[in-house]
Amino acid sequence: MLVLSSPSGAGKTTISRAILRHEQDLAMSVSVTTRSARGGEVSGKDYYFISEAEYHTLVAEKKLLEHAKVFDNYYGTPRDHVERELAAGRDVMFDIDWQGTQQLKASARDDLVSVFILPPSIKELERRLRGRAQDTEEVMQRRMARASDEMSHWPEYDYIVVNQNVDESIEQVKSILTAERLRRSRQTGMADFVNGMRGA
Amino acid sequence: MLVLSSPSGAGKTTISRAILRHEQDLAMSVSVTTRSARGGEVSGKDYYFISEAEYHTLVAEKKLLEHAKVFDNYYGTPRDHVERELAAGRDVMFDIDWQGTQQLKASARDDLVSVFILPPSIKELERRLRGRAQDTEEVMQRRMARASDEMSHWPEYDYIVVNQNVDESIEQVKSILTAERLRRSRQTGMADFVNGMRGA
């Protein structure tokens, strides 16, 4: 399980989509949310847009791997899809916040790799958030405050990528994925492979 | 510190040289050895070829970071060069065996990343060792036995690369280096960077 977190506007979505296009054996976890879709968002790709009643049913039935309230909306990760992909031997990437990461860590233990993506500067973050131009000034201020809050959780992550250049950041996250797949502890079957060569 | 180990013939030297050419801020540690130079080997690049008396002086004066006897020859890593490179902020790559890795680990603690390179099969390893064609059959048998012995130490390494395709293996080791440099624990100054952005 590969978790990408970042303050909104740091480029996480661009990075995760590029990686998904280039990496085999990697599936994306699509979250549920009770917030309404923004322009261009597609249900089942960006999020599953559900009602609050549906959300509370999923929580009650323990069908979410993690869930959290952000502003006035609820978010969560459907358990089914993730467990199916993992069982099929694929890795799963998550685009979730620090609250979700903490919950996922508690259940996944050492099979979770977490990456925190930072903007190159606060000015750049503000520029990118304003670029979206979909929010009122009040919402914008709340977003900046939330970005600051989100950033304060960087020490809880395994890797830190400062997104100065998006192509470089994509390569960096791909390197993290490649390296983590080469970890001895993840290479099941290696003992048999070596013993076979050694005639043991 | 990035350690590459492998049985002789698994492709470690090819891989380490390619990485050295492409990576900035990476220096190679050149070992001393009491064995004589093979055809094409250059002193100061492949090894520093020294006498046994010189070797024992280096050991006595604690000028070697690690040292070991392999067959009838001594090998060691000069401390000076490594410490100078690390102090200058560069990473250092080591081409040493499991004995050297164990000693280096004991002194470097968590600032050492170790990669074990395996041949794709025992047949391929034997083919590559025979390809060198510089050794008698007896030496060849000793090399195969030593390769088997060396391979038995794979569980002591952080990462395992099976060298099926040398270009792919080079990319994999580069990814390991990139990822390890992005580890939160290695990114000193990150707390100041984030606090600066948060206005804290």
mmCIF file of C-alpha atoms in Angstrom:
data_model
loop_
_atom_site.group_PDB
_atom_site.id
_atom_site.type_symbol
_atom_site.label_atom_id
_atom_site.label_comp_id
_atom_site.label_asym_id
_atom_site.label_seq_id
_atom_site.Cartn_x
_atom_site.Cartn_y
_atom_site.Cartn_z
ATOM 1 C CA MET A 1 0.000 0.000 0.000
ATOM 2 C CA LEU A 2 1.410 3.313 -1.131
ATOM 3 C CA VAL A 3 -0.065 6.392 0.507
ATOM 4 C CA LEU A 4 0.369 9.855 -0.969
ATOM 5 C CA SER A 5 -0.635 12.767 1.221
ATOM 6 C CA SER A 6 -0.151 16.470 0.785
ATOM 7 C CA PRO A 7 -1.848 19.746 1.400
ATOM 8 C CA SER A 8 -4.422 20.466 -1.284
ATOM 9 C CA GLY A 9 -2.670 22.242 -4.139
ATOM 10 C CA ALA A 10 0.750 20.594 -3.769
ATOM 11 C CA GLY A 11 0.294 18.510 -6.904
ATOM 12 C CA LYS A 12 -0.558 15.124 -5.451
ATOM 13 C CA THR A 13 -3.368 14.331 -7.891
ATOM 14 C CA THR A 14 -1.236 15.104 -10.959
ATOM 15 C CA ILE A 15 1.570 12.948 -9.578
ATOM 16 C CA SER A 16 -0.633 10.004 -8.625
ATOM 17 C CA ARG A 17 -2.344 9.935 -12.044
ATOM 18 C CA ALA A 18 0.952 10.001 -13.929
ATOM 19 C CA ILE A 19 2.276 7.131 -11.843
ATOM 20 C CA LEU A 20 -0.874 5.124 -12.332
ATOM 21 C CA ARG A 21 -0.506 5.484 -16.107
ATOM 22 C CA HIS A 22 3.095 4.241 -16.087
ATOM 23 C CA GLU A 23 3.095 1.560 -13.441
ATOM 24 C CA GLN A 24 1.862 -1.942 -13.895
ATOM 25 C CA ASP A 25 0.428 -3.883 -11.017
ATOM 26 C CA LEU A 26 -0.691 -0.699 -9.300
ATOM 27 C CA ALA A 27 -4.332 0.120 -8.651
ATOM 28 C CA MET A 28 -5.771 3.333 -7.290
ATOM 29 C CA SER A 29 -8.065 3.338 -4.315
ATOM 30 C CA VAL A 30 -11.065 5.563 -5.024
ATOM 31 C CA SER A 31 -12.522 7.184 -1.916
ATOM 32 C CA VAL A 32 -16.151 7.803 -1.095
ATOM 33 C CA THR A 33 -17.174 11.319 -0.122
ATOM 34 C CA THR A 34 -20.333 13.076 0.909
ATOM 35 C CA ARG A 35 -19.255 16.373 -0.672
ATOM 36 C CA SER A 36 -20.699 17.268 -4.057
ATOM 37 C CA ALA A 37 -18.707 16.815 -7.239
ATOM 38 C CA ARG A 38 -16.655 19.774 -8.509
ATOM 39 C CA GLY A 39 -16.569 20.638 -12.199
ATOM 40 C CA GLY A 40 -14.950 17.860 -14.170
ATOM 41 C CA GLU A 41 -14.950 15.306 -11.372
ATOM 42 C CA VAL A 42 -16.179 11.898 -12.371
ATOM 43 C CA SER A 43 -17.879 9.508 -9.976
ATOM 44 C CA GLY A 44 -15.970 6.242 -9.715
ATOM 45 C CA LYS A 45 -12.757 7.882 -10.904
ATOM 46 C CA ASP A 46 -12.175 10.898 -8.659
ATOM 47 C CA TYR A 47 -14.515 9.814 -5.900
ATOM 48 C CA TYR A 48 -17.661 7.860 -5.315
ATOM 49 C CA PHE A 49 -20.126 10.597 -4.429
ATOM 50 C CA ILE A 50 -22.530 9.241 -1.849
ATOM 51 C CA SER A 51 -25.116 10.558 0.605
ATOM 52 C CA GLU A 52 -24.490 10.978 4.325
ATOM 53 C CA ALA A 53 -26.911 8.136 5.007
ATOM 54 C CA GLU A 54 -24.952 5.835 2.695
ATOM 55 C CA TYR A 55 -21.715 6.931 4.358
ATOM 56 C CA HIS A 56 -22.958 6.151 7.854
ATOM 57 C CA THR A 57 -24.161 2.739 6.684
ATOM 58 C CA LEU A 58 -20.684 1.964 5.263
ATOM 59 C CA VAL A 59 -19.074 2.986 8.570
ATOM 60 C CA ALA A 60 -21.546 0.953 10.622
ATOM 61 C CA GLU A 61 -20.963 -2.104 8.443
ATOM 62 C CA LYS A 62 -17.178 -1.659 8.715
ATOM 63 C CA LYS A 63 -16.867 -1.402 4.965
ATOM 64 C CA LEU A 64 -14.375 1.473 5.128
ATOM 65 C CA LEU A 65 -10.651 0.920 5.770
ATOM 66 C CA GLU A 66 -10.351 4.467 7.061
ATOM 67 C CA HIS A 67 -12.696 7.414 7.268
ATOM 68 C CA ALA A 68 -12.530 11.009 8.402
ATOM 69 C CA LYS A 69 -14.442 14.261 8.457
ATOM 70 C CA VAL A 70 -12.800 17.189 6.640
ATOM 71 C CA PHE A 71 -14.566 20.534 6.935
ATOM 72 C CA ASP A 72 -18.220 19.543 6.768
ATOM 73 C CA ASN A 73 -17.791 16.495 4.583
ATOM 74 C CA TYR A 74 -17.025 12.858 5.179
ATOM 75 C CA TYR A 75 -14.450 10.807 3.310
ATOM 76 C CA GLY A 76 -13.575 7.131 3.416
ATOM 77 C CA THR A 77 -11.780 4.267 1.658
ATOM 78 C CA PRO A 78 -13.920 1.272 0.601
ATOM 79 C CA ARG A 79 -12.347 -1.894 1.966
ATOM 80 C CA ASP A 80 -13.577 -4.331 -0.715
ATOM 81 C CA HIS A 81 -11.714 -2.952 -3.706
ATOM 82 C CA VAL A 82 -8.422 -2.595 -1.823
ATOM 83 C CA GLU A 83 -8.528 -6.107 -0.444
ATOM 84 C CA ARG A 84 -9.374 -7.555 -3.857
ATOM 85 C CA GLU A 85 -6.421 -5.792 -5.515
ATOM 86 C CA LEU A 86 -3.979 -6.789 -2.766
ATOM 87 C CA ALA A 87 -5.182 -10.381 -2.909
ATOM 88 C CA ALA A 88 -4.535 -10.341 -6.681
ATOM 89 C CA GLY A 89 -0.930 -9.340 -5.975
ATOM 90 C CA ARG A 90 -1.274 -5.729 -7.026
ATOM 91 C CA ASP A 91 -0.132 -2.725 -5.045
ATOM 92 C CA VAL A 92 -2.687 -0.080 -4.173
ATOM 93 C CA MET A 93 -2.116 3.662 -4.102
ATOM 94 C CA PHE A 94 -4.099 5.937 -1.770
ATOM 95 C CA ASP A 95 -4.668 9.663 -2.071
ATOM 96 C CA ILE A 96 -5.719 10.390 1.506
ATOM 97 C CA ASP A 97 -4.948 12.873 4.276
ATOM 98 C CA TRP A 98 -3.009 12.448 7.519
ATOM 99 C CA GLN A 99 -6.101 11.263 9.397
ATOM 100 C CA GLY A 100 -6.699 8.488 6.899
ATOM 101 C CA THR A 101 -3.010 7.606 6.861
ATOM 102 C CA GLN A 102 -2.917 7.191 10.613
ATOM 103 C CA GLN A 103 -5.893 4.839 10.497
ATOM 104 C CA LEU A 104 -4.498 2.865 7.579
ATOM 105 C CA LYS A 105 -1.131 2.523 9.311
ATOM 106 C CA ALA A 106 -2.816 1.076 12.356
ATOM 107 C CA SER A 107 -4.337 -1.710 10.289
ATOM 108 C CA ALA A 108 -1.653 -2.278 7.621
ATOM 109 C CA ARG A 109 1.385 -2.280 9.890
ATOM 110 C CA ASP A 110 4.615 -2.637 7.903
ATOM 111 C CA ASP A 111 3.030 -3.142 4.529
ATOM 112 C CA LEU A 112 2.334 0.536 4.069
ATOM 113 C CA VAL A 113 4.706 3.043 2.522
ATOM 114 C CA SER A 114 3.810 6.683 3.011
ATOM 115 C CA VAL A 115 4.931 9.664 0.963
ATOM 116 C CA PHE A 116 4.288 13.278 1.856
ATOM 117 C CA ILE A 117 4.328 15.799 -0.977
ATOM 118 C CA LEU A 118 5.161 19.386 -0.093
ATOM 119 C CA PRO A 119 4.787 22.502 -2.226
ATOM 120 C CA PRO A 120 8.064 24.310 -2.997
ATOM 121 C CA SER A 121 6.872 27.399 -1.109
ATOM 122 C CA ILE A 122 3.801 28.814 0.589
ATOM 123 C CA LYS A 123 3.490 31.432 -2.200
ATOM 124 C CA GLU A 124 3.361 28.693 -4.817
ATOM 125 C CA LEU A 125 0.769 26.768 -2.805
ATOM 126 C CA GLU A 126 -1.438 29.846 -2.542
ATOM 127 C CA ARG A 127 -1.012 30.523 -6.254
ATOM 128 C CA ARG A 128 -2.099 26.987 -7.110
ATOM 129 C CA LEU A 129 -5.078 27.100 -4.769
ATOM 130 C CA ARG A 130 -6.177 30.448 -6.192
ATOM 131 C CA GLY A 131 -5.720 29.042 -9.673
ATOM 132 C CA ARG A 132 -8.614 26.738 -9.054
ATOM 133 C CA ALA A 133 -10.784 29.816 -8.641
ATOM 134 C CA GLN A 134 -13.744 27.798 -7.537
ATOM 135 C CA ASP A 135 -13.803 28.904 -3.942
ATOM 136 C CA THR A 136 -14.907 31.978 -2.070
ATOM 137 C CA GLU A 137 -12.306 33.957 -0.117
ATOM 138 C CA GLU A 138 -13.548 32.411 3.121
ATOM 139 C CA VAL A 139 -13.210 28.880 1.776
ATOM 140 C CA MET A 140 -9.788 29.875 0.415
ATOM 141 C CA GLN A 141 -8.663 31.003 3.884
ATOM 142 C CA ARG A 142 -9.941 27.769 5.365
ATOM 143 C CA ARG A 143 -8.019 25.830 2.687
ATOM 144 C CA MET A 144 -4.804 27.658 3.525
ATOM 145 C CA ALA A 145 -5.301 27.014 7.230
ATOM 146 C CA ARG A 146 -6.005 23.379 6.479
ATOM 147 C CA ALA A 147 -2.928 23.159 4.235
ATOM 148 C CA SER A 148 -0.836 24.466 7.106
ATOM 149 C CA ASP A 149 -2.427 21.934 9.441
ATOM 150 C CA GLU A 150 -1.903 19.096 6.945
ATOM 151 C CA MET A 151 1.756 20.061 6.460
ATOM 152 C CA SER A 152 2.380 19.861 10.194
ATOM 153 C CA HIS A 153 2.028 16.072 9.878
ATOM 154 C CA TRP A 154 5.019 15.544 7.581
ATOM 155 C CA PRO A 155 7.074 13.824 10.313
ATOM 156 C CA GLU A 156 4.622 10.895 10.255
ATOM 157 C CA TYR A 157 5.594 9.918 6.703
ATOM 158 C CA ASP A 158 8.369 7.625 5.413
ATOM 159 C CA TYR A 159 9.371 9.806 2.461
ATOM 160 C CA ILE A 160 9.165 13.530 1.704
ATOM 161 C CA VAL A 161 8.983 14.841 -1.860
ATOM 162 C CA VAL A 162 9.191 18.602 -2.410
ATOM 163 C CA ASN A 163 7.255 19.203 -5.615
ATOM 164 C CA GLN A 164 9.476 21.791 -7.293
ATOM 165 C CA ASN A 165 9.159 20.223 -10.716
ATOM 166 C CA VAL A 166 6.268 17.863 -11.356
ATOM 167 C CA ASP A 167 8.157 15.546 -13.754
ATOM 168 C CA GLU A 168 10.962 15.155 -11.260
ATOM 169 C CA SER A 169 8.462 14.499 -8.468
ATOM 170 C CA ILE A 170 6.784 11.803 -10.574
ATOM 171 C CA GLU A 171 10.168 10.127 -11.115
ATOM 172 C CA GLN A 172 10.887 10.372 -7.409
ATOM 173 C CA VAL A 173 7.640 8.708 -6.367
ATOM 174 C CA LYS A 174 8.194 6.025 -9.022
ATOM 175 C CA SER A 175 11.662 5.415 -7.568
ATOM 176 C CA ILE A 176 10.148 5.031 -4.109
ATOM 177 C CA LEU A 177 7.695 2.450 -5.460
ATOM 178 C CA THR A 178 10.455 0.578 -7.337
ATOM 179 C CA ALA A 179 12.772 0.589 -4.329
ATOM 180 C CA GLU A 180 10.127 -0.534 -1.876
ATOM 181 C CA ARG A 181 9.231 -3.451 -4.156
ATOM 182 C CA LEU A 182 12.915 -4.498 -4.044
ATOM 183 C CA ARG A 183 13.020 -4.572 -0.252
ATOM 184 C CA ARG A 184 14.189 -7.909 0.987
ATOM 185 C CA SER A 185 11.268 -8.137 3.366
ATOM 186 C CA ARG A 186 8.788 -7.844 0.460
ATOM 187 C CA GLN A 187 10.455 -10.394 -1.797
ATOM 188 C CA THR A 188 8.687 -13.518 -0.729
ATOM 189 C CA GLY A 189 10.078 -16.605 -2.385
ATOM 190 C CA MET A 190 13.646 -15.268 -2.281
ATOM 191 C CA ALA A 191 14.787 -17.894 0.241
ATOM 192 C CA ASP A 192 13.654 -20.681 -2.074
ATOM 193 C CA PHE A 193 15.254 -18.959 -5.061
ATOM 194 C CA VAL A 194 18.658 -18.642 -3.390
ATOM 195 C CA ASN A 195 18.532 -22.082 -1.808
ATOM 196 C CA GLY A 196 17.719 -23.490 -5.233
ATOM 197 C CA MET A 197 20.850 -21.847 -6.672
ATOM 198 C CA ARG A 198 22.974 -23.007 -3.773
ATOM 199 C CA GLY A 199 21.716 -26.580 -4.136
ATOM 200 C CA ALA A 200 20.592 -26.416 -0.513
ATOM 201 C CA MET B 1 26.622 4.925 2.463
ATOM 202 C CA LEU B 2 25.389 2.563 -0.219
ATOM 203 C CA VAL B 3 26.788 -0.960 -0.110
ATOM 204 C CA LEU B 4 26.553 -3.297 -3.085
ATOM 205 C CA SER B 5 27.431 -6.915 -2.463
ATOM 206 C CA SER B 6 27.072 -9.964 -4.644
ATOM 207 C CA PRO B 7 28.789 -13.165 -5.503
ATOM 208 C CA SER B 8 31.602 -12.590 -7.959
ATOM 209 C CA GLY B 9 30.138 -12.736 -11.465
ATOM 210 C CA ALA B 10 26.672 -11.404 -10.661
ATOM 211 C CA GLY B 11 27.339 -8.080 -12.378
ATOM 212 C CA LYS B 12 27.992 -5.811 -9.419
ATOM 213 C CA THR B 13 30.986 -4.012 -10.932
ATOM 214 C CA THR B 14 29.145 -3.202 -14.181
ATOM 215 C CA ILE B 15 26.194 -1.898 -12.193
ATOM 216 C CA SER B 16 28.238 0.197 -9.775
ATOM 217 C CA ARG B 17 30.229 1.843 -12.585
ATOM 218 C CA ALA B 18 27.108 2.739 -14.552
ATOM 219 C CA ILE B 19 25.550 4.311 -11.480
ATOM 220 C CA LEU B 20 28.685 6.246 -10.691
ATOM 221 C CA ARG B 21 28.642 7.738 -14.180
ATOM 222 C CA HIS B 22 25.034 8.886 -13.905
ATOM 223 C CA GLU B 23 24.735 9.996 -10.318
ATOM 224 C CA GLN B 24 25.923 13.268 -8.946
ATOM 225 C CA ASP B 25 27.062 13.558 -5.381
ATOM 226 C CA LEU B 26 28.100 9.930 -5.295
ATOM 227 C CA ALA B 27 31.680 8.810 -4.797
ATOM 228 C CA MET B 28 33.070 5.304 -5.011
ATOM 229 C CA SER B 29 35.095 3.849 -2.201
ATOM 230 C CA VAL B 30 38.201 2.159 -3.614
ATOM 231 C CA SER B 31 39.424 -0.768 -1.521
ATOM 232 C CA VAL B 32 42.974 -1.779 -0.786
ATOM 233 C CA THR B 33 43.991 -5.357 -1.514
ATOM 234 C CA THR B 34 47.087 -7.467 -1.159
ATOM 235 C CA ARG B 35 46.230 -9.579 -4.197
ATOM 236 C CA SER B 36 47.988 -8.809 -7.461
ATOM 237 C CA ALA B 37 46.253 -6.857 -10.209
ATOM 238 C CA ARG B 38 44.400 -8.819 -12.897
ATOM 239 C CA GLY B 39 44.655 -7.838 -16.535
ATOM 240 C CA GLY B 40 43.174 -4.404 -17.116
ATOM 241 C CA GLU B 41 42.851 -3.501 -13.448
ATOM 242 C CA VAL B 42 44.099 -0.040 -12.599
ATOM 243 C CA SER B 43 45.524 0.892 -9.211
ATOM 244 C CA GLY B 44 43.526 3.688 -7.606
ATOM 245 C CA LYS B 45 40.463 2.872 -9.702
ATOM 246 C CA ASP B 46 39.750 -0.829 -9.226
ATOM 247 C CA TYR B 47 41.822 -1.234 -6.090
ATOM 248 C CA TYR B 48 44.846 0.139 -4.379
ATOM 249 C CA PHE B 49 47.299 -2.745 -4.685
ATOM 250 C CA ILE B 50 49.423 -2.832 -1.553
ATOM 251 C CA SER B 51 51.819 -5.204 0.192
ATOM 252 C CA GLU B 52 50.892 -7.322 3.190
ATOM 253 C CA ALA B 53 53.180 -5.199 5.359
ATOM 254 C CA GLU B 54 51.360 -2.031 4.256
ATOM 255 C CA TYR B 55 48.019 -3.701 4.898
ATOM 256 C CA HIS B 56 48.940 -4.706 8.450
ATOM 257 C CA THR B 57 50.158 -1.178 9.133
ATOM 258 C CA LEU B 58 46.803 0.253 7.943
ATOM 259 C CA VAL B 59 44.944 -2.179 10.218
ATOM 260 C CA ALA B 60 47.181 -1.398 13.197
ATOM 261 C CA GLU B 61 46.723 2.331 12.701
ATOM 262 C CA LYS B 62 42.931 1.874 12.392
ATOM 263 C CA LYS B 63 42.948 3.436 8.944
ATOM 264 C CA LEU B 64 40.528 0.869 7.512
ATOM 265 C CA LEU B 65 36.745 1.145 8.015
ATOM 266 C CA GLU B 66 36.415 -2.580 7.432
ATOM 267 C CA HIS B 67 38.816 -5.318 6.442
ATOM 268 C CA ALA B 68 38.624 -9.021 5.715
ATOM 269 C CA LYS B 69 40.600 -11.947 4.384
ATOM 270 C CA VAL B 70 39.181 -13.637 1.272
ATOM 271 C CA PHE B 71 40.986 -16.767 0.104
ATOM 272 C CA ASP B 72 44.617 -15.888 0.747
ATOM 273 C CA ASN B 73 44.310 -12.155 0.225
ATOM 274 C CA TYR B 74 43.434 -9.220 2.405
ATOM 275 C CA TYR B 75 40.967 -6.476 1.507
ATOM 276 C CA GLY B 76 39.994 -3.266 3.257
ATOM 277 C CA THR B 77 38.307 0.125 2.915
ATOM 278 C CA PRO B 78 40.454 3.211 3.593
ATOM 279 C CA ARG B 79 38.705 5.395 6.165
ATOM 280 C CA ASP B 80 40.101 8.786 5.064
ATOM 281 C CA HIS B 81 38.537 9.026 1.639
ATOM 282 C CA VAL B 82 35.106 7.887 2.833
ATOM 283 C CA GLU B 83 35.025 10.332 5.714
ATOM 284 C CA ARG B 84 36.124 13.201 3.480
ATOM 285 C CA GLU B 85 33.364 12.488 0.945
ATOM 286 C CA LEU B 86 30.672 12.114 3.587
ATOM 287 C CA ALA B 87 31.801 15.341 5.279
ATOM 288 C CA ALA B 88 31.492 17.084 1.902
ATOM 289 C CA GLY B 89 27.854 15.955 1.716
ATOM 290 C CA ARG B 90 28.372 13.259 -0.879
ATOM 291 C CA ASP B 91 27.132 9.707 -0.645
ATOM 292 C CA VAL B 92 29.661 6.910 -0.924
ATOM 293 C CA MET B 93 29.163 3.589 -2.691
ATOM 294 C CA PHE B 94 30.984 0.440 -1.551
ATOM 295 C CA ASP B 95 31.667 -2.702 -3.527
ATOM 296 C CA ILE B 96 32.412 -5.076 -0.645
ATOM 297 C CA ASP B 97 31.466 -8.549 0.528
ATOM 298 C CA TRP B 98 29.253 -9.672 3.407
ATOM 299 C CA GLN B 99 32.124 -9.585 5.893
ATOM 300 C CA GLY B 100 32.887 -5.966 5.071
ATOM 301 C CA THR B 101 29.185 -5.089 5.121
ATOM 302 C CA GLN B 102 28.758 -6.507 8.597
ATOM 303 C CA GLN B 103 31.680 -4.443 9.885
ATOM 304 C CA LEU B 104 30.514 -1.291 8.134
ATOM 305 C CA LYS B 105 26.997 -1.734 9.522
ATOM 306 C CA ALA B 106 28.382 -1.956 13.024
ATOM 307 C CA SER B 107 30.034 1.446 12.657
ATOM 308 C CA ALA B 108 27.565 3.267 10.375
ATOM 309 C CA ARG B 109 24.350 2.278 12.134
ATOM 310 C CA ASP B 110 21.301 3.568 10.266
ATOM 311 C CA ASP B 111 23.136 5.599 7.682
ATOM 312 C CA LEU B 112 23.952 2.566 5.583
ATOM 313 C CA VAL B 113 21.785 1.144 2.830
ATOM 314 C CA SER B 114 22.711 -2.309 1.617
ATOM 315 C CA VAL B 115 21.845 -3.945 -1.689
ATOM 316 C CA PHE B 116 22.486 -7.559 -2.573
ATOM 317 C CA ILE B 117 22.753 -8.435 -6.250
ATOM 318 C CA LEU B 118 21.915 -11.986 -7.255
ATOM 319 C CA PRO B 119 22.558 -13.723 -10.568
ATOM 320 C CA PRO B 120 19.389 -14.870 -12.381
ATOM 321 C CA SER B 121 20.496 -18.511 -12.090
ATOM 322 C CA ILE B 122 23.450 -20.618 -11.003
ATOM 323 C CA LYS B 123 24.059 -21.595 -14.645
ATOM 324 C CA GLU B 124 24.341 -17.960 -15.648
ATOM 325 C CA LEU B 125 26.714 -17.267 -12.752
ATOM 326 C CA GLU B 126 28.956 -20.149 -13.772
ATOM 327 C CA ARG B 127 28.859 -18.976 -17.379
ATOM 328 C CA ARG B 128 29.943 -15.474 -16.362
ATOM 329 C CA LEU B 129 32.715 -16.757 -14.094
ATOM 330 C CA ARG B 130 34.016 -19.047 -16.825
ATOM 331 C CA GLY B 131 33.855 -16.150 -19.257
ATOM 332 C CA ARG B 132 36.622 -14.481 -17.349
ATOM 333 C CA ALA B 133 38.811 -17.438 -18.222
ATOM 334 C CA GLN B 134 41.627 -16.268 -16.047
ATOM 335 C CA ASP B 135 41.391 -18.930 -13.414
ATOM 336 C CA THR B 136 42.408 -22.554 -13.135
ATOM 337 C CA GLU B 137 39.690 -25.168 -12.612
ATOM 338 C CA GLU B 138 40.584 -25.379 -8.927
ATOM 339 C CA VAL B 139 40.275 -21.616 -8.468
ATOM 340 C CA MET B 140 37.021 -21.784 -10.448
ATOM 341 C CA GLN B 141 35.619 -24.406 -8.053
ATOM 342 C CA ARG B 142 36.685 -22.285 -5.094
ATOM 343 C CA ARG B 143 34.966 -19.272 -6.702
ATOM 344 C CA MET B 144 31.716 -21.199 -7.130
ATOM 345 C CA ALA B 145 31.873 -22.403 -3.532
ATOM 346 C CA ARG B 146 32.566 -18.857 -2.414
ATOM 347 C CA ALA B 147 29.692 -17.531 -4.551
ATOM 348 C CA SER B 148 27.395 -19.995 -2.834
ATOM 349 C CA ASP B 149 28.714 -18.904 0.549
ATOM 350 C CA GLU B 150 28.341 -15.226 -0.330
ATOM 351 C CA MET B 151 24.760 -15.766 -1.540
ATOM 352 C CA SER B 152 23.813 -17.341 1.772
ATOM 353 C CA HIS B 153 24.111 -13.866 3.321
ATOM 354 C CA TRP B 154 21.311 -12.239 1.295
ATOM 355 C CA PRO B 155 18.997 -11.977 4.329
ATOM 356 C CA GLU B 156 21.378 -9.428 5.897
ATOM 357 C CA TYR B 157 20.690 -6.865 3.153
ATOM 358 C CA ASP B 158 17.989 -4.169 2.873
ATOM 359 C CA TYR B 159 17.291 -4.677 -0.834
ATOM 360 C CA ILE B 160 17.646 -7.596 -3.248
ATOM 361 C CA VAL B 161 18.167 -7.073 -6.973
ATOM 362 C CA VAL B 162 18.087 -10.110 -9.262
ATOM 363 C CA ASN B 163 20.316 -9.168 -12.194
ATOM 364 C CA GLN B 164 18.294 -10.599 -15.066
ATOM 365 C CA ASN B 165 18.880 -7.597 -17.302
ATOM 366 C CA VAL B 166 21.762 -5.280 -16.489
ATOM 367 C CA ASP B 167 20.042 -2.059 -17.662
ATOM 368 C CA GLU B 168 17.035 -2.838 -15.535
ATOM 369 C CA SER B 169 19.262 -3.645 -12.560
ATOM 370 C CA ILE B 170 21.054 -0.316 -12.980
ATOM 371 C CA GLU B 171 17.697 1.496 -12.945
ATOM 372 C CA GLN B 172 16.660 -0.459 -9.884
ATOM 373 C CA VAL B 173 19.772 0.440 -7.899
ATOM 374 C CA LYS B 174 19.382 4.077 -9.000
ATOM 375 C CA SER B 175 15.793 3.992 -7.735
ATOM 376 C CA ILE B 176 16.994 2.655 -4.393
ATOM 377 C CA LEU B 177 19.494 5.513 -4.136
ATOM 378 C CA THR B 178 16.865 8.113 -5.129
ATOM 379 C CA ALA B 179 14.291 6.731 -2.707
ATOM 380 C CA GLU B 180 16.695 6.493 0.213
ATOM 381 C CA ARG B 181 17.714 10.124 -0.312
ATOM 382 C CA LEU B 182 14.012 11.066 -0.056
ATOM 383 C CA ARG B 183 13.584 9.331 3.288
ATOM 384 C CA ARG B 184 12.244 11.717 5.847
ATOM 385 C CA SER B 185 14.944 10.729 8.312
ATOM 386 C CA ARG B 186 17.667 11.805 5.837
ATOM 387 C CA GLN B 187 16.145 15.155 4.919
ATOM 388 C CA THR B 188 17.763 17.361 7.489
ATOM 389 C CA GLY B 189 16.441 20.895 7.383
ATOM 390 C CA MET B 190 12.913 19.738 6.542
ATOM 391 C CA ALA B 191 11.492 20.877 9.891
ATOM 392 C CA ASP B 192 12.782 24.417 9.283
ATOM 393 C CA PHE B 193 11.465 24.342 5.708
ATOM 394 C CA VAL B 194 7.948 23.333 6.740
ATOM 395 C CA ASN B 195 7.859 25.622 9.761
ATOM 396 C CA GLY B 196 8.919 28.476 7.491
ATOM 397 C CA MET B 197 5.971 27.767 5.197
ATOM 398 C CA ARG B 198 3.583 27.468 8.107
ATOM 399 C CA GLY B 199 4.792 30.754 9.582
ATOM 400 C CA ALA B 200 5.613 28.881 12.772
#
